[in-house]
Short mmCIF file of C-alpha atoms and ligand atoms in Angstrom, two decimals:
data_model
loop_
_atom_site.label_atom_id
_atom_site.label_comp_id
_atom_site.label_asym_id
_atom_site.label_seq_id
_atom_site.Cartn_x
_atom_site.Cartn_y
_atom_site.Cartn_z
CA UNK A 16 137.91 110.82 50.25
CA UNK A 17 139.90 109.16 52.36
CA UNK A 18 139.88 108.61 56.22
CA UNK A 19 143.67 109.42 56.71
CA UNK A 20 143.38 113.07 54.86
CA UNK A 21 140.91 114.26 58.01
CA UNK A 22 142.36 112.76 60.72
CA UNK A 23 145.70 115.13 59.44
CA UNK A 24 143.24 117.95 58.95
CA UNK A 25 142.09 117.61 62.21
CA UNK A 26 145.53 116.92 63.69
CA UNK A 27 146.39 120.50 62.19
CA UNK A 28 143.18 121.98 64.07
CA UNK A 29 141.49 122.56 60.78
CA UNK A 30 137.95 122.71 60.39
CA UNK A 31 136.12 119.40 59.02
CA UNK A 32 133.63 120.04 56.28
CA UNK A 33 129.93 118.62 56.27
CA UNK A 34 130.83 115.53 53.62
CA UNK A 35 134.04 114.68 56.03
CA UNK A 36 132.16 113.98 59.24
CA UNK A 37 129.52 112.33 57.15
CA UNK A 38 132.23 110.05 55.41
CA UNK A 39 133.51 109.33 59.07
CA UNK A 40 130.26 108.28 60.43
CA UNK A 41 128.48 106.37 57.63
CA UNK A 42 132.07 104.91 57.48
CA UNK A 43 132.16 103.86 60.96
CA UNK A 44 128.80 102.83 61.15
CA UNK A 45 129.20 100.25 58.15
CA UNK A 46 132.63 98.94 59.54
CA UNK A 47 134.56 100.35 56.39
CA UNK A 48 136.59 102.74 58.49
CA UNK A 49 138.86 100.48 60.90
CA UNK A 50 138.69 101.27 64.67
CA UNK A 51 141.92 102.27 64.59
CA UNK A 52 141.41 105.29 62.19
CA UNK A 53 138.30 106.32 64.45
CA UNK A 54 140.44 106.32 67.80
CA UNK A 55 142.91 108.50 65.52
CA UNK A 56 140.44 111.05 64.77
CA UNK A 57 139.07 111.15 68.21
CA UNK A 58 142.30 111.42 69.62
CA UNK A 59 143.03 114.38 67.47
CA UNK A 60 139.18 116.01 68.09
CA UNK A 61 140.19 115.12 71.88
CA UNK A 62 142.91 117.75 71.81
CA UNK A 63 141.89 119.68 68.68
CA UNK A 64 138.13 120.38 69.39
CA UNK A 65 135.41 120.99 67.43
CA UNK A 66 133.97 124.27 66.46
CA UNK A 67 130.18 124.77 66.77
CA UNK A 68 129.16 123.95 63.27
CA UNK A 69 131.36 120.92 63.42
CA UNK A 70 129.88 119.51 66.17
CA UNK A 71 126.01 120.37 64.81
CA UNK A 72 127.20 118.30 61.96
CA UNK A 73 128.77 115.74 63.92
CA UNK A 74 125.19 116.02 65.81
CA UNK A 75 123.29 115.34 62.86
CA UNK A 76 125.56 112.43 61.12
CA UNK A 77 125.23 110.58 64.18
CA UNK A 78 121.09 111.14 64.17
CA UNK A 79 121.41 110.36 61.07
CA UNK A 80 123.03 106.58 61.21
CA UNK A 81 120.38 105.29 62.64
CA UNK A 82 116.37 104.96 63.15
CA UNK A 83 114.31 108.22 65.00
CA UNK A 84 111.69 108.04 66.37
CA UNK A 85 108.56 109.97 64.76
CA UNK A 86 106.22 111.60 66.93
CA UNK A 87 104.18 113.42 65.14
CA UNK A 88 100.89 111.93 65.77
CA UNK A 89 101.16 113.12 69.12
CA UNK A 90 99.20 116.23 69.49
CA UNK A 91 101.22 119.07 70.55
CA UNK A 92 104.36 120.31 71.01
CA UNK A 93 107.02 117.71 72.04
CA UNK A 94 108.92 118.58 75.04
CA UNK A 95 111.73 116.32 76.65
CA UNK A 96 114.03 116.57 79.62
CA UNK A 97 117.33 114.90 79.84
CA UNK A 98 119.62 114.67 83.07
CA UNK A 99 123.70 114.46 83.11
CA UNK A 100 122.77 111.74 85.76
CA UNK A 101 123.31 111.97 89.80
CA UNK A 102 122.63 110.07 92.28
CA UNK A 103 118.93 110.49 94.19
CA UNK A 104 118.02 111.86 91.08
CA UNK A 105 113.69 111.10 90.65
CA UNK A 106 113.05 114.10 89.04
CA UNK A 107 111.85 113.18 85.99
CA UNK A 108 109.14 111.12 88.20
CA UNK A 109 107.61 114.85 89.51
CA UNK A 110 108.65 116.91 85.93
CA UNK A 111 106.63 114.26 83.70
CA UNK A 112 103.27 114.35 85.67
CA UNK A 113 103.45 117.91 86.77
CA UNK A 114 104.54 119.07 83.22
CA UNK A 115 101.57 116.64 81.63
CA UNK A 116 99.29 118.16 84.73
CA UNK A 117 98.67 121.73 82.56
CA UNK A 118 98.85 119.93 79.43
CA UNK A 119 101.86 119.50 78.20
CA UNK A 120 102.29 116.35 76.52
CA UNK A 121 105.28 114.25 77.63
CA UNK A 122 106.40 111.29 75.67
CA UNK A 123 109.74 110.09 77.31
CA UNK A 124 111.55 107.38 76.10
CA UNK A 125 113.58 106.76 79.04
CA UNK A 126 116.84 103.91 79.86
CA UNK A 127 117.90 101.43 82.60
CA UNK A 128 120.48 102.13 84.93
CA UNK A 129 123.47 101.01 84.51
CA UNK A 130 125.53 101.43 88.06
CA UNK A 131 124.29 102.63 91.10
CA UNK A 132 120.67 102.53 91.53
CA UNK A 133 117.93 101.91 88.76
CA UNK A 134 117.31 104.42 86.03
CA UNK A 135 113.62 106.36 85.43
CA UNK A 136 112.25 102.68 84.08
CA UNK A 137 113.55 100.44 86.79
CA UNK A 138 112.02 103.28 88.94
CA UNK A 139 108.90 103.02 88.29
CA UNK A 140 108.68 99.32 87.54
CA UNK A 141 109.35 99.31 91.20
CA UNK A 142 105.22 99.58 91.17
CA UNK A 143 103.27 96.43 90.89
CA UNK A 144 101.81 95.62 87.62
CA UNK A 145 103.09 98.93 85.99
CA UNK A 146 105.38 98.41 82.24
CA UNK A 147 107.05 100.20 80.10
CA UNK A 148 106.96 98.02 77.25
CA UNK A 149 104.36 99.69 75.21
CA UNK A 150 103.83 99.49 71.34
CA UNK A 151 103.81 102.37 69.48
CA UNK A 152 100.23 103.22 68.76
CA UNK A 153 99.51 102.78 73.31
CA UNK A 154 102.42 104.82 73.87
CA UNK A 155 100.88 107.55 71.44
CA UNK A 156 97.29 106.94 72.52
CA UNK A 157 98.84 106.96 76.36
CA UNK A 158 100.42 110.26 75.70
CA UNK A 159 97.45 111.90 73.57
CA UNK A 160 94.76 110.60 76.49
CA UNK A 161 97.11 111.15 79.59
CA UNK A 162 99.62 113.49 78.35
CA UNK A 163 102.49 111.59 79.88
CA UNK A 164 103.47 108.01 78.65
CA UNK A 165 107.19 106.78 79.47
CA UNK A 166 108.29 103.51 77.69
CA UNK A 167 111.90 101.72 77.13
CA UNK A 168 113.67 103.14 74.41
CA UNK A 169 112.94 100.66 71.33
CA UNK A 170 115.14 100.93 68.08
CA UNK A 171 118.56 101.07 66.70
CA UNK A 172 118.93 105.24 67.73
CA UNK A 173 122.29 106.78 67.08
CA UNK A 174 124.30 103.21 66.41
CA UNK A 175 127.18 105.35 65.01
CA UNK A 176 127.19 107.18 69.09
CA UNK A 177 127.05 103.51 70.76
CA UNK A 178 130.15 102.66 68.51
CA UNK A 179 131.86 105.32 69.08
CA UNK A 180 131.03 106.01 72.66
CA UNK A 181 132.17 102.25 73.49
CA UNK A 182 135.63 103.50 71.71
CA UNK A 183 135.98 106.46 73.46
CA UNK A 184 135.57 104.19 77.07
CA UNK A 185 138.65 102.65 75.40
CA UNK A 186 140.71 105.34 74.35
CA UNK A 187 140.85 108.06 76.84
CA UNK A 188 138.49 110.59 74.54
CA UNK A 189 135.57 110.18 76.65
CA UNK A 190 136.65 113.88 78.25
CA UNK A 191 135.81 115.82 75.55
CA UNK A 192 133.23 118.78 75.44
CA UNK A 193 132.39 118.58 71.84
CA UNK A 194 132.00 114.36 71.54
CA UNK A 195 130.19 114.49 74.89
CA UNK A 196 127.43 117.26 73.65
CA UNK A 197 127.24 115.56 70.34
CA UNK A 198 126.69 112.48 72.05
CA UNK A 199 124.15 112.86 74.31
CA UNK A 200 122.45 115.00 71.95
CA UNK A 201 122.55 112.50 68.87
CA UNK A 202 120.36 110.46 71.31
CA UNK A 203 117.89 113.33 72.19
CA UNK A 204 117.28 113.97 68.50
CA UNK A 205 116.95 110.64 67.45
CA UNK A 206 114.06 110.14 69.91
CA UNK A 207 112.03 113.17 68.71
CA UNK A 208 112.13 115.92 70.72
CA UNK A 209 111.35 119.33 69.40
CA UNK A 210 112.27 121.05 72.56
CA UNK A 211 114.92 120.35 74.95
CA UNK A 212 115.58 121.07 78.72
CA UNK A 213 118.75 119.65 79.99
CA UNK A 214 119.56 119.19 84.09
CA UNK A 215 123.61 119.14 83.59
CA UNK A 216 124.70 118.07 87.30
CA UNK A 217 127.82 119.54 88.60
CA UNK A 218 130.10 118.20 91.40
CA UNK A 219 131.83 115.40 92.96
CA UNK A 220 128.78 113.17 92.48
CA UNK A 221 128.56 114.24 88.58
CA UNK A 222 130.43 113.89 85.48
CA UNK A 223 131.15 117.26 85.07
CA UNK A 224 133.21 118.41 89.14
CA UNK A 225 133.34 122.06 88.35
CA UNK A 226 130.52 124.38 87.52
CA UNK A 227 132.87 125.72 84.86
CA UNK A 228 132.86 122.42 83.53
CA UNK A 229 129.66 121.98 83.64
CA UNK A 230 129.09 125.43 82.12
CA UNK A 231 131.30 124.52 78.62
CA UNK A 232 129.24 121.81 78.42
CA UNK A 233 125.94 122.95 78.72
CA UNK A 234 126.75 125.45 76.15
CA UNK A 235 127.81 122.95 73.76
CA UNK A 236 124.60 121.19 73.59
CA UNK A 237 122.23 124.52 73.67
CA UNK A 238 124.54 125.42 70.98
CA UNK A 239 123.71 121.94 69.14
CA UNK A 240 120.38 122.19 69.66
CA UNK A 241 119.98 125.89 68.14
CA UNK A 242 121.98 125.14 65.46
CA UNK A 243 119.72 122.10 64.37
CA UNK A 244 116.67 123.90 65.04
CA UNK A 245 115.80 121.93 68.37
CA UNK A 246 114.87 125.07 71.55
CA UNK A 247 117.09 124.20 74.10
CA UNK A 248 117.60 125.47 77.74
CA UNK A 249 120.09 124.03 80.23
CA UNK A 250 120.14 124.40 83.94
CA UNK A 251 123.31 123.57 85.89
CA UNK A 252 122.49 122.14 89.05
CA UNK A 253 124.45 120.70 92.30
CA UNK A 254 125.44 117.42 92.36
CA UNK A 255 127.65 117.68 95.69
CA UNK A 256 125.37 115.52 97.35
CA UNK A 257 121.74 113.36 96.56
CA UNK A 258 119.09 115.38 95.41
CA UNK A 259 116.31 114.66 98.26
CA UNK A 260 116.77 112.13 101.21
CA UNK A 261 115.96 108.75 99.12
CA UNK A 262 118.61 106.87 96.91
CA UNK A 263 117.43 103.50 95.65
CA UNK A 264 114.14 102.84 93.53
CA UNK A 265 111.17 102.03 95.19
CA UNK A 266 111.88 104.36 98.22
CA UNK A 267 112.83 107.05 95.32
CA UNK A 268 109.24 106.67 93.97
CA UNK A 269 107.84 107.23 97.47
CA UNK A 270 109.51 110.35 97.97
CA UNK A 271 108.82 111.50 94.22
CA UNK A 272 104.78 110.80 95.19
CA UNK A 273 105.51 112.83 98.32
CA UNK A 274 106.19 115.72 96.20
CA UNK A 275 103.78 115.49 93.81
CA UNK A 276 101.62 115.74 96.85
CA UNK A 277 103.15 119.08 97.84
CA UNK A 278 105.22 118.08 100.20
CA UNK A 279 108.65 120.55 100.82
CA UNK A 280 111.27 118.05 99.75
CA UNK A 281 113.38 121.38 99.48
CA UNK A 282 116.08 120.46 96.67
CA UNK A 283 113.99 118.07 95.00
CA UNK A 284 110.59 120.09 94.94
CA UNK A 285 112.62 122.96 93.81
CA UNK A 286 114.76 121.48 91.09
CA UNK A 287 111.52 119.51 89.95
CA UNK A 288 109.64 122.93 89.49
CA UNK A 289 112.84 124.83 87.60
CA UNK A 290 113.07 121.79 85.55
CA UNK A 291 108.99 121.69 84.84
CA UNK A 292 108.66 125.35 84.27
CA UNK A 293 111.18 125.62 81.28
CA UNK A 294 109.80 122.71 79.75
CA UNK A 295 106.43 124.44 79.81
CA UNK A 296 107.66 128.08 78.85
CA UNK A 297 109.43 125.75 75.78
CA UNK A 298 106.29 124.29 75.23
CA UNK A 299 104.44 127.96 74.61
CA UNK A 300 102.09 127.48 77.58
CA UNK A 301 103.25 130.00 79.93
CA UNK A 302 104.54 133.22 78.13
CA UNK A 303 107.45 133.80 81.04
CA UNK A 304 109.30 131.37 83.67
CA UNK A 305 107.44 133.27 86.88
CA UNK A 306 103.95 132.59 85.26
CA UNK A 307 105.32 128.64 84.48
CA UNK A 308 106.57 128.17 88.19
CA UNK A 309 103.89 129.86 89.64
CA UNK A 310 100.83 127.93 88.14
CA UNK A 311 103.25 124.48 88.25
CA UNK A 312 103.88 124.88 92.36
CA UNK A 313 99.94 124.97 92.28
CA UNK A 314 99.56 121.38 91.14
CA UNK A 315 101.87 120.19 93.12
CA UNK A 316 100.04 121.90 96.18
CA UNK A 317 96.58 121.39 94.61
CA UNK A 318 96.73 117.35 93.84
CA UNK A 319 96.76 117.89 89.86
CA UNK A 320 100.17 117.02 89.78
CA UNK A 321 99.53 113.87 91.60
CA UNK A 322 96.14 112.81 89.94
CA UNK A 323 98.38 113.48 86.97
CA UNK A 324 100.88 110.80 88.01
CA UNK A 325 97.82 108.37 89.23
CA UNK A 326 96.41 108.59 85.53
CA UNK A 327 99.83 107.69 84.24
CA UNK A 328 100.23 104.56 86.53
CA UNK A 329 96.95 103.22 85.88
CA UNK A 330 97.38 103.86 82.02
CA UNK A 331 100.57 101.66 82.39
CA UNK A 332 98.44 98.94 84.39
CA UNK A 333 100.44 100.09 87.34
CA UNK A 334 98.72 99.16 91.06
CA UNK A 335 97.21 102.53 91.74
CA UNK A 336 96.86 101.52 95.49
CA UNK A 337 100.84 101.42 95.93
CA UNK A 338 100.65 105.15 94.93
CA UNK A 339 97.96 106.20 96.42
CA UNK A 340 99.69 104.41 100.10
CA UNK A 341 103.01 104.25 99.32
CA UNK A 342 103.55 101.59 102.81
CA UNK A 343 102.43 99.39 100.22
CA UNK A 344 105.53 99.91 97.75
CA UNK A 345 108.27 97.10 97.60
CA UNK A 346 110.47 97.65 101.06
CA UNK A 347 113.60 95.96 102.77
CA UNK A 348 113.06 93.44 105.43
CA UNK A 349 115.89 95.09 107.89
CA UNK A 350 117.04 98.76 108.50
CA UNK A 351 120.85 99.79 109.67
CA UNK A 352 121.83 103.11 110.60
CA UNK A 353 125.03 104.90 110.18
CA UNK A 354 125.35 107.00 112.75
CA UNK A 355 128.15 110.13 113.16
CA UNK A 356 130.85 109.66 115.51
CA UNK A 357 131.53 113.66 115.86
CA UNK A 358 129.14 116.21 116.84
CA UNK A 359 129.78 119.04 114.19
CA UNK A 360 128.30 120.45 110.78
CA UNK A 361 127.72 118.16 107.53
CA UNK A 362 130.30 119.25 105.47
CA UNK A 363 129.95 116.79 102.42
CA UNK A 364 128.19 113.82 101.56
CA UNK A 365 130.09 112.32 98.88
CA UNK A 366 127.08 111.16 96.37
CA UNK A 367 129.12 108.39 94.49
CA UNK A 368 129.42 106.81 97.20
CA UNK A 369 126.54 106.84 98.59
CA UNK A 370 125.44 105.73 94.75
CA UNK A 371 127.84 103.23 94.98
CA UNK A 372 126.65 101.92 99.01
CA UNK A 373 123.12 101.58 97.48
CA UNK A 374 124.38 99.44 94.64
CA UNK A 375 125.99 97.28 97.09
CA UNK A 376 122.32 96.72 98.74
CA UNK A 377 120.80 95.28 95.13
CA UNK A 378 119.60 98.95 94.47
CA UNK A 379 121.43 98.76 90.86
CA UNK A 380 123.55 96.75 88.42
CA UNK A 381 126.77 96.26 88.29
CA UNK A 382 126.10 94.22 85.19
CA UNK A 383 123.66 94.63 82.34
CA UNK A 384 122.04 91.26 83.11
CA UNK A 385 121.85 91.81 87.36
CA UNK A 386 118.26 92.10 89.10
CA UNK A 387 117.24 95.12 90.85
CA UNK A 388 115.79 94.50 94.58
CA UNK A 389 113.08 97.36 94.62
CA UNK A 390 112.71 97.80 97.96
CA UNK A 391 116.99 98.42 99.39
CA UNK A 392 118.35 101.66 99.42
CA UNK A 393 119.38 104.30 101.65
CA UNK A 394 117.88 106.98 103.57
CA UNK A 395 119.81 110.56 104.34
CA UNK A 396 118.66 111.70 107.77
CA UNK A 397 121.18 114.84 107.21
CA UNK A 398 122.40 117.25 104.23
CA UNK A 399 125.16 119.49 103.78
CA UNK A 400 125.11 122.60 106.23
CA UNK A 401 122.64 120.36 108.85
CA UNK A 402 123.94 119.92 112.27
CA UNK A 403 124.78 116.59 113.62
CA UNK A 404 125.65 115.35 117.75
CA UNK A 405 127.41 112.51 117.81
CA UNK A 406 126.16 109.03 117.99
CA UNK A 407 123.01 110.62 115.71
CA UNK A 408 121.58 108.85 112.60
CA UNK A 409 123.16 110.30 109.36
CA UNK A 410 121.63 107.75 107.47
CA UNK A 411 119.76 104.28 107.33
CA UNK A 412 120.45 101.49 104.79
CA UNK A 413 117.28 99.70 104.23
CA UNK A 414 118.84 95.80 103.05
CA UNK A 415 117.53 92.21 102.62
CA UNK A 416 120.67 90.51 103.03
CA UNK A 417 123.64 90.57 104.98
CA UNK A 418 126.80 90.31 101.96
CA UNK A 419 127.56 93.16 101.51
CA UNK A 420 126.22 95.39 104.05
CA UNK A 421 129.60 96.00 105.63
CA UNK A 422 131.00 97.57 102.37
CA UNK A 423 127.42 99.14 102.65
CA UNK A 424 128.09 100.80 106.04
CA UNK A 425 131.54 101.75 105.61
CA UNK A 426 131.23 103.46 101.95
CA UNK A 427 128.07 105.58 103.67
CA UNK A 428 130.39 106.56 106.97
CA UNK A 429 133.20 107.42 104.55
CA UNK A 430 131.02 109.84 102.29
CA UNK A 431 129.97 111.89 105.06
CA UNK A 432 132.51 114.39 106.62
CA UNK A 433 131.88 116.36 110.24
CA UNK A 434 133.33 119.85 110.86
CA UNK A 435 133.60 121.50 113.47
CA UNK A 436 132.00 125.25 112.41
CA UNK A 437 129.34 125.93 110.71
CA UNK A 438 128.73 125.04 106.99
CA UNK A 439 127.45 126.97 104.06
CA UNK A 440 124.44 125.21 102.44
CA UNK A 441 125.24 124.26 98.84
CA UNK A 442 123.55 126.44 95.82
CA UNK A 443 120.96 124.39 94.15
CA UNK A 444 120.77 125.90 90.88
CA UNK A 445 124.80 127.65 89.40
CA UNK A 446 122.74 128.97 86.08
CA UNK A 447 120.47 128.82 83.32
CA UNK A 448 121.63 128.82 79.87
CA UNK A 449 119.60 129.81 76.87
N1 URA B 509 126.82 110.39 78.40
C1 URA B 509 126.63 110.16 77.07
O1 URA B 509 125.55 109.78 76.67
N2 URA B 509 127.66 110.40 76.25
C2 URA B 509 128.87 110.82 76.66
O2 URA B 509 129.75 111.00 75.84
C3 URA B 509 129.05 111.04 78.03
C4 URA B 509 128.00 110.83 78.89
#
């Protein structure tokens, strides 16, 4: 076989067989297929695309080049959640222990961020004591004792996506439906789920700015996951502003515990208990959604959730005090606020950069290496549709040092905009695909 035969195939908009992606990948993988053959073939799969079976295969192969992780002596059935990524986005912080609080078991393998404020780990690591460098056998016991256990992901998982995915950066074929379903879901497999819910965020603070978009992609991966035997659901949610009023990491825990403890975060609670309820109907607990969300809003209302989450913390020899008074969590020394100049309607909050101003307080990396100050970040006093008089908070940067905080300011100013009627609150939740 050789590599120049499918990148014409695929040039022609043929479909690839089963042994051709498998050559390409095992070929890329092992370096015997030149970079400039795979930027070829992406090109041509770039404007081309993939048909469903292709990109199963493609799925698979890229599973496949790599280690997975085996879960099976976890009792249960093996739900996971994965987010498109937005900013304000704690969710998985109220899904896990909520999910876990009528038995579920959750074993999430979760990642650092990389760019605006910390990812699920750097999160929660914003809580003294607490790690998520587990072995094997306590991150099983964890989950089978607690039913929740989240760790940093460990292994070479889907090499052949990293490869590729660092190509694609290079190339201009990062914008393509098929490689981005096959991608992300190459990484899902390889870390064991058996059932999938994905959160695919839609707007101008997501990867996907149009709900149509976001729509082609979400049925790519269900697709994926069907075709390799993996129950997936996908809910398309908004991502025209943060999801709840905190964006950093410690002050993101605090308002995660603040849900779990019932209390109306309205997006947030409500995106947490969508999320929660599929993974639970997935799971075979509750025989229909209504049943899932009714019994889930419970726990939240009723503690369980939040004993739940305590359990977890203490399991990961997390300071359970923090939790349980979250004035004790990591906070800034000083507090700015950005006030409106207009009186008016919040039209948009632009939730890049408000992503972006918390980065520029220490709330994330801007390289791999960079520390993460825990207690910066950014509070929303407003959200889209709210009504604003002029010289009124919209928001309040919580910062340790000075450099910086100008950028800070100005970026948070610039992502809100004022008019002068009245606004539409956004939708929350577009759809649900099955
Ligand atoms: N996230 C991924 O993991 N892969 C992509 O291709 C795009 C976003």
């Amino acid at each position: 076989m050789r590599m120049v035969d499918i990148i014409h195939k695929k040039r022609l908009g043929e479909e690839l067989n089963t042994e051709e992606i498998q050559f390409f990948i095992q070929g890329y993988t092992t370096e015997t297929i030149p970079d400039y053959q795979a930027s070829a073939l992406l090109m041509a799969i770039y404007f081309k695309g993939m048909t469903e079976n292709e990109t199963a295969t493609l799925t698979q192969a890229m599973v496949d080049s790599g280690e997975t992780i085996d879960l099976s002596a976890i009792d249960g059935p093996k739900v996971d959640k994965h987010s498109t990524g937005g900013v304000g986005d704690k969710t998985t912080l109220i899904t896990g222990p909520l999910v876990a609080s009528v038995g579920v078991p959750v074993a999430k393998m979760s990642g650092r961020g990389l760019g605006h404020t910390g990812g699920t780990l750097d999160k929660l690591e914003s809580i003294a004591g607490l790690t998520v460098e587990l072995t094997k056998e306590m991150f099983v016991e964890n989950v089978n004792t607690h039913k929740l256990a989240v760790a940093g992901q460990t292994g070479n998982l889907a090499p052949a996506d990293k490869k590729l995915y660092a190509l694609r950066d290079v190339t201009a074929t990062v914008e393509s439906i098929p490689l981005i379903a096959s991608s992300i879901m190459s990484k899902k497999l390889a870390s064991g789920a058996e059932s999938i819910v994905l959160d695919v965020k839609t707007g101008s603070g997501a990867f996907m700015k149009t709900v149509e978009d976001a729509t082609s992609l979400a049925n790519a991966m269900v697709k994926i996951g069907n075709n390799l035997e993996r129950n997936t659901v996908a809910v398309i949610s908004d991502m025209n502003q943060p999801l709840g009023f905190e964006v950093g990491n410690a002050n993101e825990v605090k308002e995660a515990i603040e849900v779990l403890q019932g209390k109306p975060v309205a997006d947030l609670r409500r995106l947490a208990l969508e999320l929660a309820s599929h993974m639970t109907v997935l799971a075979g607990v509750f025989d229909s959604y209504e049943l899932a969300y009714h019994a889930l809003e419970k726990n939240l209302d009723n503690g369980k959730a939040f004993e739940a989450f305590k359990a977890f913390v203490a399991a990961q020899g997390g300071d359970v005090a923090m939790i349980e008074d979250v004035t004790k969590l990591p906070s800034a020394k000083h507090h700015l606020e950005v006030t409106a100049e207009t009186e008016g309607y919040i039209s948009e909050i632009d939730a890049e950069a408000i992503g972006i101003a918390a980065m520029f307080l220490g709330a994330g990396r801007a390289a791999k290496d960079d520390q993460i100050n825990y207690g910066v970040g950014i509070t929303l006093h407003k959200k889209i549709g709210d009504n604003v008089k002029a010289g009124e908070a919209l928001a309040t940067l919580h910062y340790d040092q000075k450099n910086s905080l100008d950028d800070s300011h100005n970026k948070v100013k610039g992502a809100f905009n004022i008019s002068t009627t009245p606004v539409d609150t956004k939708h929350l939740i577009y759809k649900v695909i099955k």
